[in-house]
Short mmCIF file of N, CA and C in Angstrom, two decimals:
data_model
loop_
_atom_site.label_atom_id
_atom_site.label_comp_id
_atom_site.label_asym_id
_atom_site.label_seq_id
_atom_site.Cartn_x
_atom_site.Cartn_y
_atom_site.Cartn_z
N MET A 1 4.76 -8.97 8.15
CA MET A 1 3.40 -9.29 8.49
C MET A 1 2.52 -8.22 7.74
N GLY A 2 1.37 -8.72 7.40
CA GLY A 2 0.43 -7.78 6.83
C GLY A 2 -0.99 -8.30 6.79
N GLU A 3 -1.98 -7.39 6.61
CA GLU A 3 -3.34 -7.73 6.49
C GLU A 3 -4.08 -6.89 5.46
N LEU A 4 -4.91 -7.48 4.63
CA LEU A 4 -5.69 -6.83 3.67
C LEU A 4 -7.11 -6.95 4.12
N LYS A 5 -7.85 -5.89 4.17
CA LYS A 5 -9.27 -5.91 4.60
C LYS A 5 -10.19 -5.14 3.54
N TYR A 6 -11.31 -5.67 3.25
CA TYR A 6 -12.39 -4.97 2.43
C TYR A 6 -13.52 -4.73 3.39
N THR A 7 -13.92 -3.53 3.49
CA THR A 7 -15.09 -3.11 4.30
C THR A 7 -16.07 -2.40 3.43
N THR A 8 -17.35 -2.70 3.50
CA THR A 8 -18.43 -2.04 2.83
C THR A 8 -18.63 -0.61 3.45
N GLN A 9 -18.88 0.29 2.58
CA GLN A 9 -19.18 1.69 3.02
C GLN A 9 -20.28 2.37 2.16
N GLY A 10 -20.81 3.44 2.61
CA GLY A 10 -21.76 4.13 1.89
C GLY A 10 -23.17 3.72 2.17
N THR A 11 -24.16 4.40 1.55
CA THR A 11 -25.60 4.10 1.72
C THR A 11 -26.13 3.29 0.47
N PHE A 12 -27.31 2.78 0.54
CA PHE A 12 -27.97 2.04 -0.43
C PHE A 12 -27.97 2.77 -1.80
N ASP A 13 -27.61 2.07 -2.80
CA ASP A 13 -27.40 2.53 -4.21
C ASP A 13 -26.11 3.36 -4.39
N GLY A 14 -25.35 3.41 -3.29
CA GLY A 14 -24.10 4.17 -3.34
C GLY A 14 -22.97 3.39 -2.64
N LYS A 15 -23.22 2.10 -2.38
CA LYS A 15 -22.24 1.33 -1.62
C LYS A 15 -20.98 1.13 -2.36
N SER A 16 -19.81 1.05 -1.75
CA SER A 16 -18.53 0.72 -2.35
C SER A 16 -17.73 0.01 -1.27
N LEU A 17 -16.53 -0.27 -1.57
CA LEU A 17 -15.58 -0.95 -0.71
C LEU A 17 -14.52 0.00 -0.28
N LYS A 18 -14.11 -0.04 0.96
CA LYS A 18 -12.90 0.56 1.50
C LYS A 18 -11.86 -0.55 1.72
N VAL A 19 -10.75 -0.42 0.96
CA VAL A 19 -9.75 -1.45 1.08
C VAL A 19 -8.61 -0.89 1.99
N ASN A 20 -8.25 -1.62 3.06
CA ASN A 20 -7.14 -1.26 3.88
C ASN A 20 -6.09 -2.26 3.89
N LEU A 21 -4.93 -1.84 3.66
CA LEU A 21 -3.68 -2.71 3.71
C LEU A 21 -2.79 -2.31 4.79
N GLU A 22 -2.44 -3.11 5.68
CA GLU A 22 -1.56 -2.78 6.83
C GLU A 22 -0.43 -3.77 6.73
N ILE A 23 0.81 -3.19 6.81
CA ILE A 23 1.98 -4.00 6.74
C ILE A 23 2.98 -3.61 7.77
N TYR A 24 3.56 -4.62 8.42
CA TYR A 24 4.71 -4.35 9.40
C TYR A 24 5.96 -4.70 8.72
N HIS A 25 6.93 -3.74 8.59
CA HIS A 25 8.20 -4.02 8.08
C HIS A 25 9.29 -3.80 9.11
N SER A 26 10.07 -4.82 9.39
CA SER A 26 11.06 -4.70 10.53
C SER A 26 12.28 -4.00 9.89
N GLY A 27 13.04 -3.43 10.82
CA GLY A 27 14.22 -2.73 10.45
C GLY A 27 14.06 -1.20 10.31
N PHE A 28 14.51 -0.48 11.20
CA PHE A 28 14.46 1.01 11.21
C PHE A 28 15.61 1.55 10.42
N LYS A 29 15.49 1.47 9.03
CA LYS A 29 16.67 1.81 8.16
C LYS A 29 16.32 2.95 7.20
N PRO A 30 17.34 3.62 6.68
CA PRO A 30 17.13 4.75 5.84
C PRO A 30 16.27 4.40 4.57
N LYS A 31 16.36 3.24 4.01
CA LYS A 31 15.65 2.78 2.85
C LYS A 31 14.13 2.74 3.27
N LEU A 32 13.76 2.23 4.29
CA LEU A 32 12.35 2.23 4.73
C LEU A 32 11.84 3.63 4.95
N LEU A 33 12.61 4.40 5.63
CA LEU A 33 12.21 5.84 5.83
C LEU A 33 12.08 6.59 4.48
N GLY A 34 12.92 6.31 3.63
CA GLY A 34 12.88 6.93 2.22
C GLY A 34 11.65 6.51 1.46
N PHE A 35 11.30 5.23 1.66
CA PHE A 35 10.00 4.71 1.05
C PHE A 35 8.82 5.46 1.45
N ILE A 36 8.74 5.59 2.81
CA ILE A 36 7.59 6.37 3.45
C ILE A 36 7.56 7.76 2.88
N ALA A 37 8.72 8.42 2.88
CA ALA A 37 8.76 9.75 2.31
C ALA A 37 8.34 9.91 0.95
N SER A 38 8.74 8.90 0.10
CA SER A 38 8.40 8.91 -1.36
C SER A 38 6.92 8.65 -1.69
N VAL A 39 6.19 8.05 -0.71
CA VAL A 39 4.74 7.81 -0.96
C VAL A 39 3.78 8.67 -0.18
N MET A 40 4.34 9.43 0.67
CA MET A 40 3.52 10.23 1.58
C MET A 40 2.51 11.17 0.84
N ASN A 41 2.87 11.85 -0.18
CA ASN A 41 2.04 12.81 -0.85
C ASN A 41 1.80 12.37 -2.27
N PHE A 42 1.86 11.08 -2.60
CA PHE A 42 1.57 10.62 -3.93
C PHE A 42 0.48 9.45 -3.82
N GLU A 43 -0.22 9.39 -4.92
CA GLU A 43 -1.03 8.15 -5.00
C GLU A 43 -0.20 7.05 -5.65
N THR A 44 -0.42 5.85 -5.21
CA THR A 44 0.33 4.74 -5.71
C THR A 44 -0.52 3.60 -6.17
N ILE A 45 0.03 2.64 -6.85
CA ILE A 45 -0.55 1.39 -7.26
C ILE A 45 0.14 0.26 -6.50
N ILE A 46 -0.56 -0.49 -5.76
CA ILE A 46 0.08 -1.56 -4.94
C ILE A 46 -0.45 -2.86 -5.40
N LEU A 47 0.39 -3.90 -5.62
CA LEU A 47 -0.03 -5.27 -5.88
C LEU A 47 0.29 -6.03 -4.55
N ALA A 48 -0.73 -6.44 -3.93
CA ALA A 48 -0.50 -7.20 -2.53
C ALA A 48 -0.68 -8.71 -2.84
N ARG A 49 0.51 -9.36 -2.71
CA ARG A 49 0.41 -10.82 -2.83
C ARG A 49 0.19 -11.53 -1.42
N LEU A 50 -0.88 -12.24 -1.47
CA LEU A 50 -1.28 -12.85 -0.13
C LEU A 50 -0.59 -14.23 -0.06
N ASN A 51 -0.70 -14.77 1.18
CA ASN A 51 -0.08 -16.09 1.43
C ASN A 51 -0.76 -17.21 0.57
N ASN A 52 -1.95 -17.03 0.30
CA ASN A 52 -2.65 -18.08 -0.56
C ASN A 52 -2.39 -17.91 -2.03
N GLY A 53 -1.44 -17.02 -2.42
CA GLY A 53 -1.05 -16.81 -3.82
C GLY A 53 -1.83 -15.75 -4.60
N GLY A 54 -3.00 -15.25 -3.98
CA GLY A 54 -3.78 -14.26 -4.69
C GLY A 54 -3.07 -12.97 -4.68
N VAL A 55 -3.35 -12.19 -5.79
CA VAL A 55 -2.72 -10.87 -5.90
C VAL A 55 -3.92 -9.80 -6.02
N HIS A 56 -3.89 -8.87 -5.09
CA HIS A 56 -4.97 -7.84 -5.16
C HIS A 56 -4.34 -6.47 -5.53
N MET A 57 -4.94 -5.79 -6.47
CA MET A 57 -4.48 -4.48 -6.89
C MET A 57 -5.23 -3.46 -6.17
N LEU A 58 -4.46 -2.62 -5.56
CA LEU A 58 -5.05 -1.33 -4.90
C LEU A 58 -4.56 -0.14 -5.75
N GLY A 59 -5.51 0.51 -6.40
CA GLY A 59 -5.20 1.64 -7.23
C GLY A 59 -5.18 1.28 -8.67
N ASP A 60 -5.42 2.24 -9.51
CA ASP A 60 -5.40 2.03 -11.01
C ASP A 60 -4.80 3.29 -11.64
N ALA A 61 -4.87 3.29 -12.99
CA ALA A 61 -4.31 4.41 -13.72
C ALA A 61 -5.05 5.74 -13.46
N ASP A 62 -6.38 5.68 -13.05
CA ASP A 62 -7.17 6.83 -12.81
C ASP A 62 -7.04 7.38 -11.34
N ARG A 63 -6.90 6.47 -10.50
CA ARG A 63 -6.91 6.84 -8.99
C ARG A 63 -6.14 5.86 -8.24
N GLY A 64 -5.20 6.39 -7.47
CA GLY A 64 -4.24 5.44 -6.75
C GLY A 64 -4.71 5.33 -5.34
N THR A 65 -3.98 4.48 -4.56
CA THR A 65 -4.21 4.30 -3.16
C THR A 65 -3.34 5.34 -2.44
N GLU A 66 -3.77 5.68 -1.22
CA GLU A 66 -3.03 6.72 -0.49
C GLU A 66 -2.57 6.14 0.84
N ILE A 67 -1.42 6.66 1.24
CA ILE A 67 -0.83 6.28 2.55
C ILE A 67 -1.84 6.56 3.68
N GLY A 68 -1.95 5.75 4.69
CA GLY A 68 -2.84 5.97 5.78
C GLY A 68 -2.46 6.96 6.76
N GLU A 69 -3.28 7.30 7.67
CA GLU A 69 -2.92 8.22 8.71
C GLU A 69 -2.15 7.67 9.84
N ASN A 70 -2.18 6.35 10.02
CA ASN A 70 -1.50 5.74 11.17
C ASN A 70 -0.20 5.11 10.89
N VAL A 71 0.53 5.63 9.94
CA VAL A 71 1.78 5.10 9.62
C VAL A 71 2.87 5.54 10.69
N GLU A 72 3.59 4.63 11.15
CA GLU A 72 4.51 4.91 12.28
C GLU A 72 5.82 4.10 12.10
N ALA A 73 6.93 4.77 12.17
CA ALA A 73 8.26 4.03 12.10
C ALA A 73 8.94 4.40 13.54
N THR A 74 9.53 3.32 14.06
CA THR A 74 10.13 3.50 15.47
C THR A 74 11.45 2.71 15.56
N SER A 75 12.25 3.28 16.34
CA SER A 75 13.56 2.58 16.62
C SER A 75 13.36 1.66 17.84
N GLY A 76 12.22 1.79 18.59
CA GLY A 76 12.04 0.97 19.74
C GLY A 76 12.76 1.73 21.01
N LYS A 77 12.35 1.48 22.15
CA LYS A 77 13.03 2.15 23.30
C LYS A 77 14.02 1.22 23.91
N ALA A 78 13.72 -0.04 24.13
CA ALA A 78 14.64 -0.97 24.84
C ALA A 78 15.31 -1.86 23.70
N VAL A 79 16.38 -2.52 24.14
CA VAL A 79 17.19 -3.42 23.24
C VAL A 79 16.24 -4.43 22.70
N THR A 80 15.38 -4.91 23.45
CA THR A 80 14.52 -6.07 23.00
C THR A 80 13.25 -5.59 22.22
N ASP A 81 12.98 -4.26 22.10
CA ASP A 81 11.85 -3.81 21.38
C ASP A 81 11.90 -4.04 19.85
N ASN A 82 10.84 -4.32 19.21
CA ASN A 82 10.85 -4.26 17.78
C ASN A 82 11.15 -2.90 17.21
N ASN A 83 11.88 -2.94 16.07
CA ASN A 83 12.16 -1.69 15.39
C ASN A 83 11.71 -1.80 13.92
N GLY A 84 11.04 -0.83 13.41
CA GLY A 84 10.63 -0.93 12.04
C GLY A 84 9.42 0.03 11.93
N ALA A 85 8.58 -0.32 10.86
CA ALA A 85 7.43 0.59 10.50
C ALA A 85 6.19 -0.21 10.31
N THR A 86 5.07 0.44 10.79
CA THR A 86 3.78 -0.06 10.38
C THR A 86 3.26 0.89 9.30
N LEU A 87 3.06 0.24 8.13
CA LEU A 87 2.58 1.01 6.92
C LEU A 87 1.13 0.76 6.69
N ALA A 88 0.40 1.72 6.41
CA ALA A 88 -1.07 1.51 6.07
C ALA A 88 -1.51 2.29 4.86
N PHE A 89 -2.21 1.66 4.03
CA PHE A 89 -2.72 2.24 2.73
C PHE A 89 -4.24 2.07 2.65
N ALA A 90 -4.84 3.10 2.05
CA ALA A 90 -6.37 2.95 1.96
C ALA A 90 -6.67 3.23 0.50
N TYR A 91 -7.81 2.58 0.06
CA TYR A 91 -8.29 2.77 -1.32
C TYR A 91 -9.77 2.56 -1.35
N ASP A 92 -10.49 3.42 -2.02
CA ASP A 92 -11.92 3.25 -2.17
C ASP A 92 -12.14 2.71 -3.60
N THR A 93 -13.00 1.71 -3.72
CA THR A 93 -13.24 1.08 -4.96
C THR A 93 -14.59 0.46 -5.00
N PRO A 94 -15.22 0.44 -6.27
CA PRO A 94 -16.63 -0.18 -6.40
C PRO A 94 -16.57 -1.68 -6.21
N THR A 95 -15.44 -2.30 -6.56
CA THR A 95 -15.27 -3.78 -6.43
C THR A 95 -13.87 -4.18 -6.17
N SER A 96 -13.65 -5.35 -5.71
CA SER A 96 -12.33 -5.80 -5.45
C SER A 96 -11.60 -6.00 -6.84
N GLN A 97 -10.33 -5.87 -6.90
CA GLN A 97 -9.52 -5.96 -8.07
C GLN A 97 -8.50 -7.10 -7.86
N VAL A 98 -8.89 -8.30 -8.17
CA VAL A 98 -7.97 -9.36 -8.01
C VAL A 98 -7.36 -9.79 -9.31
N CYS A 99 -6.09 -9.84 -9.33
CA CYS A 99 -5.35 -10.15 -10.54
C CYS A 99 -5.35 -11.70 -10.75
N THR A 100 -5.46 -12.10 -11.90
CA THR A 100 -5.42 -13.43 -12.32
C THR A 100 -4.39 -13.65 -13.41
N GLY A 101 -3.87 -14.88 -13.57
CA GLY A 101 -2.90 -15.16 -14.60
C GLY A 101 -1.48 -15.17 -13.91
N ILE A 102 -0.51 -15.31 -14.72
CA ILE A 102 0.89 -15.47 -14.30
C ILE A 102 1.49 -14.04 -14.20
N MET A 103 2.08 -13.70 -13.10
CA MET A 103 2.70 -12.46 -12.92
C MET A 103 4.13 -12.59 -12.64
N THR A 104 5.03 -12.13 -13.54
CA THR A 104 6.44 -12.32 -13.30
C THR A 104 7.17 -10.94 -13.39
N GLY A 105 8.28 -10.93 -12.77
CA GLY A 105 9.15 -9.69 -12.87
C GLY A 105 8.66 -8.50 -12.06
N LEU A 106 7.78 -8.72 -11.09
CA LEU A 106 7.29 -7.60 -10.36
C LEU A 106 7.90 -7.44 -8.99
N VAL A 107 8.58 -8.46 -8.52
CA VAL A 107 9.11 -8.51 -7.15
C VAL A 107 10.13 -7.41 -6.98
N GLY A 108 9.95 -6.49 -6.06
CA GLY A 108 10.93 -5.42 -5.78
C GLY A 108 11.00 -4.33 -6.82
N TYR A 109 9.97 -4.23 -7.63
CA TYR A 109 10.03 -3.26 -8.71
C TYR A 109 8.96 -2.14 -8.38
N SER A 110 9.48 -0.86 -8.49
CA SER A 110 8.57 0.24 -8.18
C SER A 110 9.00 1.42 -9.19
N VAL A 111 7.94 2.21 -9.53
CA VAL A 111 8.12 3.29 -10.42
C VAL A 111 7.32 4.50 -9.83
N GLN A 112 7.93 5.68 -9.80
CA GLN A 112 7.18 6.88 -9.32
C GLN A 112 6.41 7.38 -10.56
N ALA A 113 5.05 7.37 -10.49
CA ALA A 113 4.22 7.69 -11.63
C ALA A 113 4.46 8.98 -12.32
N ASP A 114 4.57 10.05 -11.61
CA ASP A 114 4.70 11.32 -12.20
C ASP A 114 6.13 11.85 -11.96
N SER A 115 7.04 11.22 -12.74
CA SER A 115 8.45 11.58 -12.71
C SER A 115 8.71 12.97 -13.18
N GLN A 116 9.57 13.69 -12.63
CA GLN A 116 9.98 15.04 -13.03
C GLN A 116 10.53 15.04 -14.37
N ASP A 117 11.24 14.01 -14.83
CA ASP A 117 11.90 13.85 -16.09
C ASP A 117 11.35 12.71 -16.80
N ASP A 118 10.51 12.91 -17.85
CA ASP A 118 9.86 11.83 -18.61
C ASP A 118 10.90 11.01 -19.42
N ASN A 119 12.16 11.46 -19.51
CA ASN A 119 13.06 10.75 -20.35
C ASN A 119 13.80 9.71 -19.62
N GLN A 120 13.49 9.49 -18.33
CA GLN A 120 14.24 8.39 -17.51
C GLN A 120 13.67 7.17 -17.83
#
């Protein structure tokens, strides 16, 4: 499950958009916790594919999106409780960045932007 929101912010002649992406990912697993740890202190670029087929880009080469304050991963208390994580990302931008055209080869692909070893 997920939701992408654009909210106006700022004062006249300085207005921009605050983009918020919230995702629920089920399964309290090491891979999910590792993902959270890997993006906690880094700016990232996220391509969010919506149910209507649109793809919105959060972040760019100059400034990335940051993980939100309300990220929470839980195992749940009872056997019937959901277990997983609510992930949130925030990005300030002057305008929406909607990708057009055919996008292939991006599913499940990620790169850490400032790798310790540039030869990888």
